[in-house]
Coordinates of C-alpha atoms and ligand atoms in Angstrom, one line a residue:
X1 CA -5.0 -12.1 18.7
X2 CA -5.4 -9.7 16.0
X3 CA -2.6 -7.5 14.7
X4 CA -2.6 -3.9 15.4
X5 CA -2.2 -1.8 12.0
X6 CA -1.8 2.1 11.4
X7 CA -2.6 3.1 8.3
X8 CA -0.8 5.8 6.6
X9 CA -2.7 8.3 4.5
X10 CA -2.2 11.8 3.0
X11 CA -5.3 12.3 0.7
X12 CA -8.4 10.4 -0.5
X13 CA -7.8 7.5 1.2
X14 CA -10.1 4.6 -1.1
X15 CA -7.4 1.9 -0.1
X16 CA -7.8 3.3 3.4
X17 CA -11.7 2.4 3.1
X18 CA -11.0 -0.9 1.6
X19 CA -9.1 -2.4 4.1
X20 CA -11.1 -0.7 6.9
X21 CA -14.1 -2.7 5.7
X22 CA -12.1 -5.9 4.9
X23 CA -10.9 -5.9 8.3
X24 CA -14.7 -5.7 9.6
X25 CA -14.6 -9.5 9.1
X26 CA -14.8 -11.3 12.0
X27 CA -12.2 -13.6 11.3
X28 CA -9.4 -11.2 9.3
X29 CA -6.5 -11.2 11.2
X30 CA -5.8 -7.7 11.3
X31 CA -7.5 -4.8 13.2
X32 CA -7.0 -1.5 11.9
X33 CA -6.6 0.4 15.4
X34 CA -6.0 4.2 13.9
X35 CA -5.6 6.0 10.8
X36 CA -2.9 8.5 10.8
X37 CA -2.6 11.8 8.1
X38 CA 0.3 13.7 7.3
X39 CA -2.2 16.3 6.3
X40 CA -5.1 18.0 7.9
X41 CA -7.3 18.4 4.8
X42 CA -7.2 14.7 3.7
X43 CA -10.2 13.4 2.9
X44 CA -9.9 9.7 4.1
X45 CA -10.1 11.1 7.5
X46 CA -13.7 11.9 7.6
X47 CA -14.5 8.2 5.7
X48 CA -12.1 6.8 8.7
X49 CA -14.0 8.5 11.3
X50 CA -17.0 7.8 9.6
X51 CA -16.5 4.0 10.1
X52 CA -15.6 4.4 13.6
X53 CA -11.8 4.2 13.5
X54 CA -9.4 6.5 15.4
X55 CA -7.7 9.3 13.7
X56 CA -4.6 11.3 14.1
X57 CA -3.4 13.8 12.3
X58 CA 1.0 14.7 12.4
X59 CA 1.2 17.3 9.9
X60 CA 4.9 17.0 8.1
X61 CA 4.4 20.1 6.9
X62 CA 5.9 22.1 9.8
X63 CA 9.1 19.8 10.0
X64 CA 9.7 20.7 6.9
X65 CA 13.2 18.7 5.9
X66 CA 13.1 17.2 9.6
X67 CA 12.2 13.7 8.4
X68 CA 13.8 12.2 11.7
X69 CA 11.8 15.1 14.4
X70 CA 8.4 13.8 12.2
X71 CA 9.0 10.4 12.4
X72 CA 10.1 10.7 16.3
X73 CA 6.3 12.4 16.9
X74 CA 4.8 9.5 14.2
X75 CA 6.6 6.9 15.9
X76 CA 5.3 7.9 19.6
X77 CA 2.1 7.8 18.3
X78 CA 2.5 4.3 16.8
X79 CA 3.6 3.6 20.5
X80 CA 1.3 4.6 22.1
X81 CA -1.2 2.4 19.9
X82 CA 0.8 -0.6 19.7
X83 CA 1.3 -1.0 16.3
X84 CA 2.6 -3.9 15.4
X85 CA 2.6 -3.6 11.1
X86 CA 1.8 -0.6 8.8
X87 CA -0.1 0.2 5.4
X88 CA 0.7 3.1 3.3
X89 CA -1.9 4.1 2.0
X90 CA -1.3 6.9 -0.4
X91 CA 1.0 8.7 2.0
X92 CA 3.4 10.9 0.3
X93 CA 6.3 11.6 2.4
X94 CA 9.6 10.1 2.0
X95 CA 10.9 8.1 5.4
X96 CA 14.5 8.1 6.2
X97 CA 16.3 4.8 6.2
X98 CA 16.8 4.4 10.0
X99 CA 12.6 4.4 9.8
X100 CA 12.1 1.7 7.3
X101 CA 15.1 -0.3 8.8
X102 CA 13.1 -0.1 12.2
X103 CA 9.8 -1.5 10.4
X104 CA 11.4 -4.1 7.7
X105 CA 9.4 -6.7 7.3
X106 CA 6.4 -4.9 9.0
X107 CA 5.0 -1.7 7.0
X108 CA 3.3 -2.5 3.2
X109 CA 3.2 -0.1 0.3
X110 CA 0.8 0.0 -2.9
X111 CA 1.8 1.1 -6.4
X112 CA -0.6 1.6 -8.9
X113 CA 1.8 -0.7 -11.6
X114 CA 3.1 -3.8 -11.9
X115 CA 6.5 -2.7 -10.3
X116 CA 9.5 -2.5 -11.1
X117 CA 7.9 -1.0 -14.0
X118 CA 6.9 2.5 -13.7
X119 CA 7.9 3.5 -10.0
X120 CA 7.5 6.9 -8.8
X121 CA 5.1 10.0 -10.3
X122 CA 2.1 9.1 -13.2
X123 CA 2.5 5.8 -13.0
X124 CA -0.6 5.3 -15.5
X125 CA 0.9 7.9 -17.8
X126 CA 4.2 5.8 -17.9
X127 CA 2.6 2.6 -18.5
X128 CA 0.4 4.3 -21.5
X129 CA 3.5 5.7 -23.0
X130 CA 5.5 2.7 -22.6
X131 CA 2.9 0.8 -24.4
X132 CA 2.4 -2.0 -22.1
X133 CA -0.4 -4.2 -22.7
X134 CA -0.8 -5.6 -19.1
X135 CA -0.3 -3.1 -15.8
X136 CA -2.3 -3.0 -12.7
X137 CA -0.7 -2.5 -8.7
X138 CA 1.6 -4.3 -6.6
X139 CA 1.9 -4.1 -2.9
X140 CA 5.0 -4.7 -1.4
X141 CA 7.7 -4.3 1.6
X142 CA 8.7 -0.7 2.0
X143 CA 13.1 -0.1 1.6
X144 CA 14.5 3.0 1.4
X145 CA 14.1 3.5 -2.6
X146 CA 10.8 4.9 -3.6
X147 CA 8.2 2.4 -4.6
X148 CA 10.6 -0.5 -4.4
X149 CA 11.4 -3.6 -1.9
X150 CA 9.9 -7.5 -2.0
X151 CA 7.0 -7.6 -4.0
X152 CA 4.1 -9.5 -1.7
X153 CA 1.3 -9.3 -4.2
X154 CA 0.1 -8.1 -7.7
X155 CA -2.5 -7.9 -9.9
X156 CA -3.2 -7.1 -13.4
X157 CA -5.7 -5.2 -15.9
X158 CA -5.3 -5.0 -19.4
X159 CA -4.5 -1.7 -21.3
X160 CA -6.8 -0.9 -23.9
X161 CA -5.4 1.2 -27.1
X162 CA -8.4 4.0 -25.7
X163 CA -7.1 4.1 -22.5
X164 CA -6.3 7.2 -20.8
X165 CA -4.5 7.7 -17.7
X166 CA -8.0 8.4 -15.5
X167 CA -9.4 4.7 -17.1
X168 CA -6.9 2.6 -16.4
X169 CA -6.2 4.2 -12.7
X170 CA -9.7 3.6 -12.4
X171 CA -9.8 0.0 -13.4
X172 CA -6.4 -0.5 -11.4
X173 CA -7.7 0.8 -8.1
X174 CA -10.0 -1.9 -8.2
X175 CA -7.7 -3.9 -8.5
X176 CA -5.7 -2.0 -5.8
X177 CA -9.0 -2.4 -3.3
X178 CA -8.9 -6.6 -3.4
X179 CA -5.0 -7.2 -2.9
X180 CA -4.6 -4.8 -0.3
X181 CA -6.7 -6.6 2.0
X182 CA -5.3 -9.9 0.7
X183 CA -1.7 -9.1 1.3
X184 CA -2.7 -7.5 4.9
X185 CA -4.0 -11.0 5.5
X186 CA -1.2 -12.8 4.7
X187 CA 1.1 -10.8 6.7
X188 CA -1.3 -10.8 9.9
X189 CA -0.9 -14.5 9.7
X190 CA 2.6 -14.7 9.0
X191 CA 1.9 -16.8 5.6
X192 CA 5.3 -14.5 3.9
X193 CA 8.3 -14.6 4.7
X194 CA 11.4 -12.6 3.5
X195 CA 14.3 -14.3 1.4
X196 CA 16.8 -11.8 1.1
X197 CA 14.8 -9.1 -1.8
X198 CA 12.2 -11.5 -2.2
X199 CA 9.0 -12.1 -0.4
X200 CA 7.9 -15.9 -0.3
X201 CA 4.4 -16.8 0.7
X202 CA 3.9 -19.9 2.5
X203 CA 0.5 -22.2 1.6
X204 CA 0.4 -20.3 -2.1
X205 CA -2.1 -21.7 -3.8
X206 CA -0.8 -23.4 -7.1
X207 CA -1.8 -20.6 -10.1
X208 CA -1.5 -21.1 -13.5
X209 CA -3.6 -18.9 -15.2
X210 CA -2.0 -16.7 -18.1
X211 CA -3.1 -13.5 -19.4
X212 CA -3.0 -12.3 -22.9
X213 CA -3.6 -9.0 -24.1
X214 CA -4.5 -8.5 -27.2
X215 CA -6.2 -12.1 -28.2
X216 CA -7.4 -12.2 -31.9
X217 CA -9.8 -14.2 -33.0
Ligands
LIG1 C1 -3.3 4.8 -4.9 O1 -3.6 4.6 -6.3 C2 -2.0 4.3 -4.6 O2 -1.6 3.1 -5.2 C3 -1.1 5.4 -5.0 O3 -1.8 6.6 -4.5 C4 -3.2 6.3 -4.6 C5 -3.8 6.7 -3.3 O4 -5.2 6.6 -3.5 N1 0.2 5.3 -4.4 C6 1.3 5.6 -5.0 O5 1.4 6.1 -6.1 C7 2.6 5.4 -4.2 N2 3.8 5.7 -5.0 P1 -6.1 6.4 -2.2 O6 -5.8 7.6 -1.2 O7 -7.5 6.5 -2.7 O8 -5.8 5.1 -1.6

């Protein structure tokens, strides 16, 4: 049986798309059974119709500071679907801790950085003034603190001297697009499990490629 997943979106939704067309395979684990905006004018929800998947939209805007009467009306929803894991997807409203503590272990987040670095607002911007030579995206187990909880996968891009914040997003939401899907899989079929802040994934496949950014000649 597949897993039922809500996605989470509150704009452009590109890692919406990508795991709506991974989970086209036949054989991924996961079925994405409705895409869910916080806003009315997001534009993933036209590619998410588009592609034939149900759409809801629970504005937060008239709760206001009500996280807990939004999340009541999100969570009736996810109900009434049964959801059984969830992908944020560039949504960008806070949850309150009794919501994350009711889907620990079951709702993903990506982060456009190699987190713990650069949490938060301009993530690219932070990475170019830190003067990191590697970033790229992680996605991991939502907690209560922003952009934060047991890492599940990550992947890197180099940072060129050039870059500016719109190239390297750009080369990181590629990068965003494949582990997405990836991590999705491995939770569908229960290949992670949690060890206290850490996320261990059962059958990992031995890795030891390095990366090194700048390599001279
Ligand atoms: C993505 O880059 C995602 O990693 C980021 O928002 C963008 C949404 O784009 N999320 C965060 O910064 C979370 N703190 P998308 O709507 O095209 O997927």
């Amino acid at each position: 049986m597949k897993r039922r997943v809500a996605i989470l979106i509150s704009g452009r939704g590109s890692n919406m798309a990508a795991l709506i067309r991974a989970a086209a395979a036949p054989d991924f684990p996961a079925e994405i059974a409705v895409v869910i905006s916080n806003r009315a004018d997001a534009a993933g929800l036209q590619k998410a119709a588009e592609s034939g998947v149900a759409v809801e939209v629970i504005e937060s805007k008239p709760f206001g500071k009500d996280r807990a009467g939004f999340e009541a009306k999100l969570q009736a929803a996810l109900d009434a679907r049964g959801i059984e894991l969830i992908c944020l997807a560039g949504f960008m409203r806070l949850f309150t801790a009794e919501f994350v503590q009711r889907w620990y272990g079951r709702m993903l987040n990506i982060h456009p950085s190699l987190l713990p670095s650069f949490p938060g607002l301009d993530p690219h911007g932070q990475a170019l003034r830190a003067g990191v030579k590697l970033s790229g995206a992680t996605v991991h187990f939502v907690i209560p603190e922003t952009d934060a909880g047991p890492i599940v996968m990550q992947g890197a891009v180099v940072v060129r001297d050039d870059d500016t914040p719109d190239a390297l997003s750009e080369r990181i939401l590629g990068v965003e697009h494949r582990i997405y899907p990836e991590a999705l899989k491995l939770l569908a079929r229960d290949q992670v499990r949690l060890e206290g802040d850490l996320c261990r994934t059962k059958a990992a496949e031995q890795a030891d490629q390095v990366m090194i950014w700048p390599m001279v000649s």
